[in-house]
Coordinates of C-alpha atoms (C1' of nucleotides) in Angstrom, one line a residue:
Chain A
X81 CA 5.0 30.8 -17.3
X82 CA 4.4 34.3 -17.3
X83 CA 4.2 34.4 -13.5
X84 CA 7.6 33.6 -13.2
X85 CA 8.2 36.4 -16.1
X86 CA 7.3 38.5 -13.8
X87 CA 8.1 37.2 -10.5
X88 CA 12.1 37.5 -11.8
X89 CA 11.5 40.5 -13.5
X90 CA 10.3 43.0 -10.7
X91 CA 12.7 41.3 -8.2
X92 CA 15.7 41.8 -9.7
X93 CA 15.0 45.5 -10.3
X94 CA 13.7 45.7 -7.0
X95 CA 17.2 44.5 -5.6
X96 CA 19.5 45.7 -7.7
X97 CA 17.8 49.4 -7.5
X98 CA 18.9 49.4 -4.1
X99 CA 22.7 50.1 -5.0
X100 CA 23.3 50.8 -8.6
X101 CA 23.0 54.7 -8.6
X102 CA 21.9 56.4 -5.4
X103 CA 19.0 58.7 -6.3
X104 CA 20.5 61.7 -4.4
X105 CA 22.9 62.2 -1.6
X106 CA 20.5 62.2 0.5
X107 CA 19.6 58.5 -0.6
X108 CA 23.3 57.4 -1.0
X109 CA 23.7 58.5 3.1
X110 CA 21.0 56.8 4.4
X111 CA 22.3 54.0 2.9
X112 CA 26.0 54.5 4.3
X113 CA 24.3 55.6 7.6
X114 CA 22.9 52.2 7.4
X115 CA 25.1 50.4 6.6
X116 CA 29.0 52.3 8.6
X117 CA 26.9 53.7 11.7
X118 CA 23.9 52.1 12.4
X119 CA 25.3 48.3 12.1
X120 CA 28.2 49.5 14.5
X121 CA 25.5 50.3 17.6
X122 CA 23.4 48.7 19.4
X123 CA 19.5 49.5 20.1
X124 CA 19.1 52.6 22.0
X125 CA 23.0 54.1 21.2
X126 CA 23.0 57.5 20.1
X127 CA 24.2 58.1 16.8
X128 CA 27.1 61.2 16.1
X129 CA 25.3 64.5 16.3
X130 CA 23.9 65.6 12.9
X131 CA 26.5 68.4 12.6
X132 CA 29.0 65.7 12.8
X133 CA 27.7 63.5 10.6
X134 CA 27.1 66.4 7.7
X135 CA 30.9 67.2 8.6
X136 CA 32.4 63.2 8.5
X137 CA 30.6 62.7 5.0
X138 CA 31.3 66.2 3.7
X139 CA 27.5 67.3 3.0
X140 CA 25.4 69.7 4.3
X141 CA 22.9 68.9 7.4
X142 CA 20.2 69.2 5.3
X143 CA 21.0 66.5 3.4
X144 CA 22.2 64.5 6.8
X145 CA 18.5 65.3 7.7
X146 CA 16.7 64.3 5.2
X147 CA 18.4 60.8 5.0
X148 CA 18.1 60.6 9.0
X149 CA 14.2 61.3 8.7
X150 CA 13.8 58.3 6.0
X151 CA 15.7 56.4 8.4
X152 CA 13.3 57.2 11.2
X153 CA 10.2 56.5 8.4
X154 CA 11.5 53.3 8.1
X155 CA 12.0 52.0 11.6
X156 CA 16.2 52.2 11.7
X157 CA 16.0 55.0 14.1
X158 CA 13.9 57.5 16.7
X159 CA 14.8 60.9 17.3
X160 CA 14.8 63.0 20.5
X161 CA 14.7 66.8 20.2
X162 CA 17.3 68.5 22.4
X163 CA 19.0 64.7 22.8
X164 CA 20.0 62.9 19.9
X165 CA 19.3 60.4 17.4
X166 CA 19.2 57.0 18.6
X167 CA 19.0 53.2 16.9
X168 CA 15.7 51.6 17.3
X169 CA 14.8 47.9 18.2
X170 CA 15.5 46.2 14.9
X171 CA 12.3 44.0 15.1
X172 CA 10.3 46.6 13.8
X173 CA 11.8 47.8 11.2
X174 CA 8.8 48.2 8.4
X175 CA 8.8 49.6 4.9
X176 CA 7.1 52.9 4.8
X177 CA 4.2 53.8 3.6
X178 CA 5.3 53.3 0.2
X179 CA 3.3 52.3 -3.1
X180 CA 4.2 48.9 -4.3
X181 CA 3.7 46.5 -6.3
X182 CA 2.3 42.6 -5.1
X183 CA 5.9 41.8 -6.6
X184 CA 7.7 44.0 -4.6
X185 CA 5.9 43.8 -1.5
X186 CA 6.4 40.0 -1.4
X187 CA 10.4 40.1 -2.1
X188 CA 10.5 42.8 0.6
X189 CA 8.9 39.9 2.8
X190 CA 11.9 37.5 1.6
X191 CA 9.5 35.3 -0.5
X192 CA 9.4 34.8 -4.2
X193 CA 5.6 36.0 -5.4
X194 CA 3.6 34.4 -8.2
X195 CA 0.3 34.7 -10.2
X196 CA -2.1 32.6 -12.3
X197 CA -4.8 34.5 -14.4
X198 CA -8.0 33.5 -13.7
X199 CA -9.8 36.6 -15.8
X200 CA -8.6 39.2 -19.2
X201 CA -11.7 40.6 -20.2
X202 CA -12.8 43.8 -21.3
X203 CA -16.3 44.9 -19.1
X204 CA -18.6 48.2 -18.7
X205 CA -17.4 49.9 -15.7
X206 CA -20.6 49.1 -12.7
X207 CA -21.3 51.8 -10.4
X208 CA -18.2 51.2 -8.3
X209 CA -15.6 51.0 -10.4
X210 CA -17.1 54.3 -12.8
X211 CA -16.7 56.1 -9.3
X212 CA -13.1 54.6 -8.4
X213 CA -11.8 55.2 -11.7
X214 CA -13.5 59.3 -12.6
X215 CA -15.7 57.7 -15.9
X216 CA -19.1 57.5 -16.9
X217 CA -20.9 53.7 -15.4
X218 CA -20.7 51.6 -18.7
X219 CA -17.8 52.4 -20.0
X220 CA -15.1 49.8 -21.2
X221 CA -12.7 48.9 -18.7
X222 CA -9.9 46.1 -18.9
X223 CA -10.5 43.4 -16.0
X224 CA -8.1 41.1 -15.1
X225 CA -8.8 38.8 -12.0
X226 CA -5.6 37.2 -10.6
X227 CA -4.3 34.4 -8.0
X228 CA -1.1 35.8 -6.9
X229 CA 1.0 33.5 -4.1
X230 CA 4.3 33.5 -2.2
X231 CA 6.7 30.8 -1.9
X232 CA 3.9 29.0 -4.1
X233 CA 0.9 29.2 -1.4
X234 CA -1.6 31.0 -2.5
X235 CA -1.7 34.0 -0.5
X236 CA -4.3 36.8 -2.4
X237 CA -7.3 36.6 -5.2
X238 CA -6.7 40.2 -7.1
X239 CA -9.1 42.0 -8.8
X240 CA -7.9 44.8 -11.6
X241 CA -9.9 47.5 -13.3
X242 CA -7.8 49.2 -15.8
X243 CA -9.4 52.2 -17.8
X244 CA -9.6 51.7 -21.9
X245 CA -8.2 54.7 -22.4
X246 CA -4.8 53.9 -21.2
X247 CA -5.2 49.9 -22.6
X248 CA -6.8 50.6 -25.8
X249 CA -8.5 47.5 -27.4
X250 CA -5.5 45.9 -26.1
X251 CA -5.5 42.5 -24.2
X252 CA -2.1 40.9 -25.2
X253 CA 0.2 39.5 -22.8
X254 CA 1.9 42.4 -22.1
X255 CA -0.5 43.1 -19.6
X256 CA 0.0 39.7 -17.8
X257 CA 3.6 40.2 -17.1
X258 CA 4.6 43.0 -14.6
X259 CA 1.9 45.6 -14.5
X260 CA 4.0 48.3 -13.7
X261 CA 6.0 47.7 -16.1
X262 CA 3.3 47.6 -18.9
X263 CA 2.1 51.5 -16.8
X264 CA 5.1 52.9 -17.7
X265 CA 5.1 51.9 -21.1
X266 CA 2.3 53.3 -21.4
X267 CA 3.0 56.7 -19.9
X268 CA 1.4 56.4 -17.2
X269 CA 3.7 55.8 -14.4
X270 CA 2.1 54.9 -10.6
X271 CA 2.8 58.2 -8.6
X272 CA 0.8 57.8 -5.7
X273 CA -2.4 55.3 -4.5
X274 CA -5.2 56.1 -1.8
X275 CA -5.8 52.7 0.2
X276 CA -8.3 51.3 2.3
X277 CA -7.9 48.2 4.6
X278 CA -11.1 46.2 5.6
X279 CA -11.2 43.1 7.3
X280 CA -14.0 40.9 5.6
X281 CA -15.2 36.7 5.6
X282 CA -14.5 34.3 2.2
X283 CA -16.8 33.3 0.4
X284 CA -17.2 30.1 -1.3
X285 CA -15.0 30.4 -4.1
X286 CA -12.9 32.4 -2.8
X287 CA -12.0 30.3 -0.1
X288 CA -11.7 27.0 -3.0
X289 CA -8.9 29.5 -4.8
X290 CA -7.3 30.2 -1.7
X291 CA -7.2 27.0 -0.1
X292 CA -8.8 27.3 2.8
X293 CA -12.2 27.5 4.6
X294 CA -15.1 29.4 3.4
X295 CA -15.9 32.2 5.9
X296 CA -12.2 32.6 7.0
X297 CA -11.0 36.1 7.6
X298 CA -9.2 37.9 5.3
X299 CA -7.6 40.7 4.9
X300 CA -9.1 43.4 1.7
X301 CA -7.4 46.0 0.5
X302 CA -8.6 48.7 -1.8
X303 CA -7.1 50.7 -3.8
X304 CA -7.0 53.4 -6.5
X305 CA -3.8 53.9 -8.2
X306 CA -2.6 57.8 -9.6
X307 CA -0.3 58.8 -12.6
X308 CA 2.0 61.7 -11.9
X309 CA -0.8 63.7 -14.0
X310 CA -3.5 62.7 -11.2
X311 CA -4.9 60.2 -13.9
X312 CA -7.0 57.2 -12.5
X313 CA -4.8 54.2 -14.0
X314 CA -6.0 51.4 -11.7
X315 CA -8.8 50.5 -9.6
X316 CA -7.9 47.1 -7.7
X317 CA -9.5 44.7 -4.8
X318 CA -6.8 42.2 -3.2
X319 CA -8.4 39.5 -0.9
X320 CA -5.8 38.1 1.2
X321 CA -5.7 35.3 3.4
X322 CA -6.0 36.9 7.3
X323 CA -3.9 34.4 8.9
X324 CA -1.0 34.6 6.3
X325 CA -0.8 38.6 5.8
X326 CA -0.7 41.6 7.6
X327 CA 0.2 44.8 7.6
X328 CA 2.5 47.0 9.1
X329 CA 3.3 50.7 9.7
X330 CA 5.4 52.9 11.6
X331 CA 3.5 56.0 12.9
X332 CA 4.6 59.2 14.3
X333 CA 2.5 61.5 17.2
X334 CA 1.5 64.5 15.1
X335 CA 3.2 68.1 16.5
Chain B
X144 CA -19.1 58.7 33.4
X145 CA -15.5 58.6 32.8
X146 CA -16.5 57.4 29.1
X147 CA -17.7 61.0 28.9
X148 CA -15.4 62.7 30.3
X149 CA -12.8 61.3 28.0
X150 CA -14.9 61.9 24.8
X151 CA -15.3 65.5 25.6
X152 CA -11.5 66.2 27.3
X153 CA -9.8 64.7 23.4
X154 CA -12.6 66.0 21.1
X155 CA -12.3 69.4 22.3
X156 CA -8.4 69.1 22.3
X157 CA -8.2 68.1 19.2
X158 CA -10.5 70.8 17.6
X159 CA -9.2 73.7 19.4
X160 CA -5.1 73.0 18.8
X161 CA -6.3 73.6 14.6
X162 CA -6.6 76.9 14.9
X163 CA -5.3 77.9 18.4
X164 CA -1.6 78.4 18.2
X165 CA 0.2 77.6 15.0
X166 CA 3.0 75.5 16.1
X167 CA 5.4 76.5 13.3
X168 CA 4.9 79.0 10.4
X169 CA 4.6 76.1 8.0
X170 CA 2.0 74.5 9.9
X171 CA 0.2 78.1 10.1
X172 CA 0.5 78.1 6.1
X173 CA -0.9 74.8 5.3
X174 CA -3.9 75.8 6.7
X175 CA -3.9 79.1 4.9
X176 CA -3.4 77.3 2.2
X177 CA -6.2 75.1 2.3
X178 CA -8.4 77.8 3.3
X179 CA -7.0 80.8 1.0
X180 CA -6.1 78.9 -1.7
X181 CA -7.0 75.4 -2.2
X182 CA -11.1 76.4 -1.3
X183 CA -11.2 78.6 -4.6
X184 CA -10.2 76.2 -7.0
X185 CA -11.4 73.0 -8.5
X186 CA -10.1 70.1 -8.6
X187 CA -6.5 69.4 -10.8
X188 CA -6.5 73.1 -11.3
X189 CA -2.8 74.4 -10.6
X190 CA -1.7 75.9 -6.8
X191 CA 0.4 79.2 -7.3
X192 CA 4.2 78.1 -8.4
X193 CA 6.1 77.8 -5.0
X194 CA 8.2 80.7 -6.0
X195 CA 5.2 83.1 -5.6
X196 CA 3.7 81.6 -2.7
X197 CA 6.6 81.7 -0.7
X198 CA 6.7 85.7 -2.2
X199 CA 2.9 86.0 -1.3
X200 CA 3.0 85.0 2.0
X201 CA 6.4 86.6 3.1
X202 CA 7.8 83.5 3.9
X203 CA 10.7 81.4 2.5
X204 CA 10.1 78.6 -0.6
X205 CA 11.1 76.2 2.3
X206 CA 8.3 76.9 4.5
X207 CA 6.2 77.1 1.5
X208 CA 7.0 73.1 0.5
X209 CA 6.9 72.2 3.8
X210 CA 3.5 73.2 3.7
X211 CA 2.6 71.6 0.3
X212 CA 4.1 68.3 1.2
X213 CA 1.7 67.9 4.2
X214 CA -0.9 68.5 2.3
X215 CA -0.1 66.3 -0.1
X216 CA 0.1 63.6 2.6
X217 CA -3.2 64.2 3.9
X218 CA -4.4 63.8 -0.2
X219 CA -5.4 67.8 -0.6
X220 CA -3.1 68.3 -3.1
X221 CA -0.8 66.1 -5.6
X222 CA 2.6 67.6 -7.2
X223 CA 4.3 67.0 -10.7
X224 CA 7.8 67.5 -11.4
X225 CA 8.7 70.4 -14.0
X226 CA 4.5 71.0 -14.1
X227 CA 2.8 72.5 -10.9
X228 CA 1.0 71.5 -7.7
X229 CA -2.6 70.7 -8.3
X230 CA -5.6 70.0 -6.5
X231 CA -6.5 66.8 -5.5
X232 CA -9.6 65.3 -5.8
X233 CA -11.6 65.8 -2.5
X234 CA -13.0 62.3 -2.2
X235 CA -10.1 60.9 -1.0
X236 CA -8.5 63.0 1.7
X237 CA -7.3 61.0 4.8
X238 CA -5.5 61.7 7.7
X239 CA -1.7 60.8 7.5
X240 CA -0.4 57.9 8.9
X241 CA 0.1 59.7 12.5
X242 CA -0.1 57.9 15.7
X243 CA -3.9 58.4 17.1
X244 CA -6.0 57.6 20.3
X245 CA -9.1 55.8 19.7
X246 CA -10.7 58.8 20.8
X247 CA -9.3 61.1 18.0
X248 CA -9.3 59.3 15.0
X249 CA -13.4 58.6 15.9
X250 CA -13.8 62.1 16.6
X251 CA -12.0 63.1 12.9
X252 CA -14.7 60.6 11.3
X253 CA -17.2 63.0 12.6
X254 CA -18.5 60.7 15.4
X255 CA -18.9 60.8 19.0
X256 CA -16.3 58.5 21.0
X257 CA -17.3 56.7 23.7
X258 CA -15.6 53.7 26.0
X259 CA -16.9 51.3 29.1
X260 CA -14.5 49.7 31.1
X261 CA -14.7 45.8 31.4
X262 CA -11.5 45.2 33.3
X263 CA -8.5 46.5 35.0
X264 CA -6.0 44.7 37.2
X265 CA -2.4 44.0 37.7
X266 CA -1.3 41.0 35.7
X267 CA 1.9 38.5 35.0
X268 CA 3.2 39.4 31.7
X269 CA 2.9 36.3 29.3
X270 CA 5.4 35.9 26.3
X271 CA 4.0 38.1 24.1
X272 CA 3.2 41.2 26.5
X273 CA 6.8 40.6 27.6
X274 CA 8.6 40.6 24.2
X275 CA 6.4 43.7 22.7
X276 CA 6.7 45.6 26.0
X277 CA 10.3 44.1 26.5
X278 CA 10.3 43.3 29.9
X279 CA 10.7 39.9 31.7
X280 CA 8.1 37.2 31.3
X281 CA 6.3 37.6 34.5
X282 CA 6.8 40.9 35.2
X283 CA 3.9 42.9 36.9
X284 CA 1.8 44.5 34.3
X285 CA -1.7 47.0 34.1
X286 CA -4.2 45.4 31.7
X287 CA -6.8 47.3 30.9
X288 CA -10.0 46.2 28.6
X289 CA -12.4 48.7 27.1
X290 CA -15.6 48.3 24.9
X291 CA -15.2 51.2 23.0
X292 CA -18.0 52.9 20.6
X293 CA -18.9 55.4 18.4
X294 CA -21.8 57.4 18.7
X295 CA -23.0 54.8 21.2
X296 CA -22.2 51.7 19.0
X297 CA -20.1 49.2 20.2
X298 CA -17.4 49.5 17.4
X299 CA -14.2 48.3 18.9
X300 CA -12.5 45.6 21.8
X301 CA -9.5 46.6 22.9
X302 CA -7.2 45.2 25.1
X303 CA -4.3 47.6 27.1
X304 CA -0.7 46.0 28.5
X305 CA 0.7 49.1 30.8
X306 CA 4.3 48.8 32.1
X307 CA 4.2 48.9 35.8
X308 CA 7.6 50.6 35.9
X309 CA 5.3 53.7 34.4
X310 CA 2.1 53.0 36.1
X311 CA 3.6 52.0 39.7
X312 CA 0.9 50.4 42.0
X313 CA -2.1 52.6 40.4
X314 CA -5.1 51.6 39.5
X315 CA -6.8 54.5 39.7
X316 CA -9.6 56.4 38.1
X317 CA -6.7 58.2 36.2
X318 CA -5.8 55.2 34.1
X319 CA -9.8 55.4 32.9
X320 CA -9.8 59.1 31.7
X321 CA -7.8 60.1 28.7
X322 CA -5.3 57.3 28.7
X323 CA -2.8 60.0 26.7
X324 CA -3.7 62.6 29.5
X325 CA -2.0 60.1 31.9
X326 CA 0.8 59.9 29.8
X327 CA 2.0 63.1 29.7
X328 CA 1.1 63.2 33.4
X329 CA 3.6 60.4 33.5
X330 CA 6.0 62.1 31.8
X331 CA 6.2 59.6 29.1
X332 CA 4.6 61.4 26.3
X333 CA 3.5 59.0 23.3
X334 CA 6.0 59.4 20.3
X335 CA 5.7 56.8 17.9
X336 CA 4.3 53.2 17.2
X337 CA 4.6 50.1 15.5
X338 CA 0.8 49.0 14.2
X339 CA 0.6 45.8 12.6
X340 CA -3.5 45.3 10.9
X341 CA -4.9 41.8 10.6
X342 CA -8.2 40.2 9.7
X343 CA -9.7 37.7 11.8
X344 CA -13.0 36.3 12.4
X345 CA -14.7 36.9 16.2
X346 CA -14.9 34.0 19.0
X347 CA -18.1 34.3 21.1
X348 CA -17.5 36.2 23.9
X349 CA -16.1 39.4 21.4
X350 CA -19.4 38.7 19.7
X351 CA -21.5 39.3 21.9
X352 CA -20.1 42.8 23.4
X353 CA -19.8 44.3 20.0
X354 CA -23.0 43.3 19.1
X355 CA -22.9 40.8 16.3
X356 CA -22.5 37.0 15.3
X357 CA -19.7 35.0 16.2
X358 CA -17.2 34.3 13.0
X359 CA -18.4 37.9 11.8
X360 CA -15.0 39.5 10.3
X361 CA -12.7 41.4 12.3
X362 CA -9.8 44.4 12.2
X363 CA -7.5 43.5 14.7
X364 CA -4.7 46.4 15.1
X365 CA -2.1 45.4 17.4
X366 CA -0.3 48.5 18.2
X367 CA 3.1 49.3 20.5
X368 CA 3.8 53.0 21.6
X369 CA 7.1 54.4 22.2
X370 CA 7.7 57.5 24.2
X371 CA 9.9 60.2 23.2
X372 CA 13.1 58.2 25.0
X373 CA 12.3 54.9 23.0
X374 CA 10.8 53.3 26.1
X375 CA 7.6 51.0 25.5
X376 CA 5.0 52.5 27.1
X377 CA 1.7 50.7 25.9
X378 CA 1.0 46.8 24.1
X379 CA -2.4 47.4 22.7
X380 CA -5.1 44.8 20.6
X381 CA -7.8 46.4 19.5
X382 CA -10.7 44.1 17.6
X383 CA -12.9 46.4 15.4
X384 CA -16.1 45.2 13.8
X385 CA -15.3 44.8 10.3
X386 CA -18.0 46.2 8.9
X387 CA -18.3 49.4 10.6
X388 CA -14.2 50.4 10.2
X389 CA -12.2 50.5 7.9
X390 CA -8.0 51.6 7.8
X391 CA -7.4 54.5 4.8
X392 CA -4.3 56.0 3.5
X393 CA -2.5 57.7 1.3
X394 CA 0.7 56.1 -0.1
X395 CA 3.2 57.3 -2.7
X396 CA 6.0 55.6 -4.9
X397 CA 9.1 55.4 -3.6
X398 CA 11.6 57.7 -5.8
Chain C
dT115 C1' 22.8 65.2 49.9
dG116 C1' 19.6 67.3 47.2
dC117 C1' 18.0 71.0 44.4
dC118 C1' 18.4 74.6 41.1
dG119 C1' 20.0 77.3 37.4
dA120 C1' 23.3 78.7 33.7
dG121 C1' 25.4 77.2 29.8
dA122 C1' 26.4 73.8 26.4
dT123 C1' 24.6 70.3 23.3
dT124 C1' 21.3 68.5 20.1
dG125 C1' 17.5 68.2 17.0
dG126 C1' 13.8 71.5 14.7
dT127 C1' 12.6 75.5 11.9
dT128 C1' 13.4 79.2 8.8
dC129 C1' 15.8 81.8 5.6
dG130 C1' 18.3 82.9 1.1
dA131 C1' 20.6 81.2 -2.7
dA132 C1' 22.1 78.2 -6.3
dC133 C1' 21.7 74.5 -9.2
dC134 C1' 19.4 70.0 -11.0
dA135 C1' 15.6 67.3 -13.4
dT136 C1' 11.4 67.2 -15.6
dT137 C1' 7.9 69.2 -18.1
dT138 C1' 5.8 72.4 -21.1
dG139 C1' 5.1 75.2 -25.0
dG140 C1' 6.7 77.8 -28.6
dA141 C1' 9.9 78.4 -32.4
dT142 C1' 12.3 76.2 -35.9
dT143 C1' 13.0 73.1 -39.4
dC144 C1' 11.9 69.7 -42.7
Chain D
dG46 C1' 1.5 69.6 -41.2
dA47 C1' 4.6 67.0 -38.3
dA48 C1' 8.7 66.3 -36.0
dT49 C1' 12.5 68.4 -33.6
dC50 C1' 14.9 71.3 -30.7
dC51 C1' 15.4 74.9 -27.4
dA52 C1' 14.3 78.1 -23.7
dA53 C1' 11.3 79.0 -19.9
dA54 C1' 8.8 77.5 -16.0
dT55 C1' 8.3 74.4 -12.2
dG56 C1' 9.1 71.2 -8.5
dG57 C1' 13.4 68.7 -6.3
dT58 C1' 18.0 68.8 -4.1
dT59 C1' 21.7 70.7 -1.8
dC60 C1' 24.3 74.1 0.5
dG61 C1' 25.5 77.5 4.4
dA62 C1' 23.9 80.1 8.0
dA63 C1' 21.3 81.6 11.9
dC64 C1' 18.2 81.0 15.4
dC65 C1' 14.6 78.4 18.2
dA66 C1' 13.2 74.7 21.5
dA67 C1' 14.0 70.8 24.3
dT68 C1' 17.4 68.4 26.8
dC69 C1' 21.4 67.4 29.2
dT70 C1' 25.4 68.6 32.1
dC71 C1' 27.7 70.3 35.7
dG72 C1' 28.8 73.6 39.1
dG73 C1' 27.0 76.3 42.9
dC74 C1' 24.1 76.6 46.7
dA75 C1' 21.1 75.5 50.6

DNA sequence: TGCCGAGATTGGTTCGAACCATTTGGATTC
DNA sequence: GAATCCAAATGGTTCGAACCAATCTCGGCA
């Protein structure tokens, strides 16, 4: 029950964030460019010359800039110095290499996530997760061990380390429903999150939870999770299956 | 031979252009930054408000957060809203999600690239070289396929689709030096890319030239490169040994 | 016909300024 | 002593302007 709790809860915000109140200008353009340029033009059509963009929608360049570069992050466009700004091939259109959620990263995919709870415990922190999370090995962490799928399949075995100080004794349900959520609550909002990406064989049981074969390939990523005050809030290890996940990114050459 | 000749041409490139010739002032004040400011502090100490940066360094607040915000990409630093830019903790500085050769990123691990050629010929595109290259199914094509290593250990397979509109009939001992050399030389600079990571497990024949057991886990990075004019230059597959790579970066919430 | 160069066009960088949003810390108040 | 409020400090956004760098266009020239 409380993985559809969640599941609902962090896609409608996710979805209805999108064009409630633009953040900016800047944010309320790239969305028009989207949406009254871009889907006018075919792939590899220039779009109107930044100058005349700033001057059609009565802002400055800078903020005509600013919502062109998110564009190009994302995959809508490419940019030519000296040339123009042109529409991209929509296949690849990615998200950016923004933090999110299991939630939101699965709605973004067009699939509707879910999550049992295999684990609510509180442990001392072993060597790895003391390092990960900037406290001394044996101190009390929250762990919380979860199946999350999509569409119903199971798609990744999640493994949380939370730090006590920001949990407390605390082990209600409010940390089963959406985790974000509960960080905020807690004042400690996700800012930022250093990732790693390894590719890495199941084991037995992980296999058995995910349905398939023991030493199939999956997919691990790694990560440690910031407050806005450079806080440690979440150490976590998501297993997914390899031949159901992947991941994508739009890169730039550097100058 | 040519392996060498490679490894030394991009190493030294990419060490030189650091301190060489600042491309922009803001590039020239990141690293001052690093190295003038950043060096003397600890971590989650406070940088200098922008304000007196951009006054200390006789260059506008612009610059200055231009500056900033690249080094909080890389993970130097980490800023706060209505508090101050701080220090990051030094464990966890990556490179930014920038478009890399093989050669490079090794080289920024510290290591020594290397690369043996196992084949190079003119090929029929098949669907999926077609469709990522976007050309016509049976269109000519230059395959190349490299063993490619790291301070002499076979870390990586990867697999090359070439255009022939951009390579013509060459087969050269140009296509086996710096492949990104040849670019430019082609006048069809790398730009951008679309990567796409996946975990898999290795059949027999990748195995055995990167030195380990069948079914051993696998990063596969399947990778297509734009030039500056949006033209699709290069269909890449690379298979890295999964226990010698691994994929880090740095993400932030979206606003 | 082909090449070359000058000028126009376009995105990229830098500047200075003003204002907004958030945070912080001290003063005030109870 | 605790809670509240307010002003200052700081990063974030937007504006207008100027100039730089790469590219494109088109006319002149060989």
């Amino acid at each position: 029950m409380s993985t559809e709790t969640e599941a609902v809860a962090e896609t409608g915000a996710s979805f209805t964030g999108e064009t409630d109140a633009p953040a900016s200008k800047a944010e309320a353009m790239k969305a028009r460019l989207r949406d009254e340029v871009i889907s006018h033009l075919a792939p590899h059509d220039p779009l109107p010359p930044e100058r005349e963009l700033a001057n059609r929608f009565a802002v400055s360049r800078a903020t005509v800039r600013q919502a062109l570069a998110r564009l190009a992050d994302h995959g809508w466009v490419y940019r030519v110095q000296g040339s123009g700004t042109f529409v991209a091939d929509k296949d690849l259109v990615t998200k950016s290499p923004y933090l999110t959620s299991f939630s939101e990263d699965i709605a973004e995919r067009g699939m509707t996530p879910g999550s049992r709870v295999l684990r609510l415990e509180h442990v001392r922190a072993d060597e790895r997760v003391a390092r990960e999370l900037l406290i001394p090995v044996g101190s009390r962490v929250v762990h919380i061990e979860r199946l999350r799928t999509a569409d119903g399949a199971p798609l990744c075995v999640e493994g949380l380390w939370l730090p006590e100080w920001l949990t407390g004794e605390n082990l209600g349900p409010e940390l089963l429903g959406s985790l974000y959520a509960y960080f905020e609550h807690a004042g400690a909002s996700p800012a930022r999150a250093h990732q790693t990406l390894r590719a890495v064989t199941l084991d037995e049981a992980q296999a058995e939870l995910l349905d398939t074969e023991p030493g199939a390939a999956a997919l691990t990523v790694s990560r440690i999770v910031f407050d806005a005050h450079g806080r440690r809030i979440e150490a976590s290890n998501s297993v997914y299956r390899g031949d159901r996940y992947d991941f994508q990114i739009n890169v730039k050459r550097r100058a």
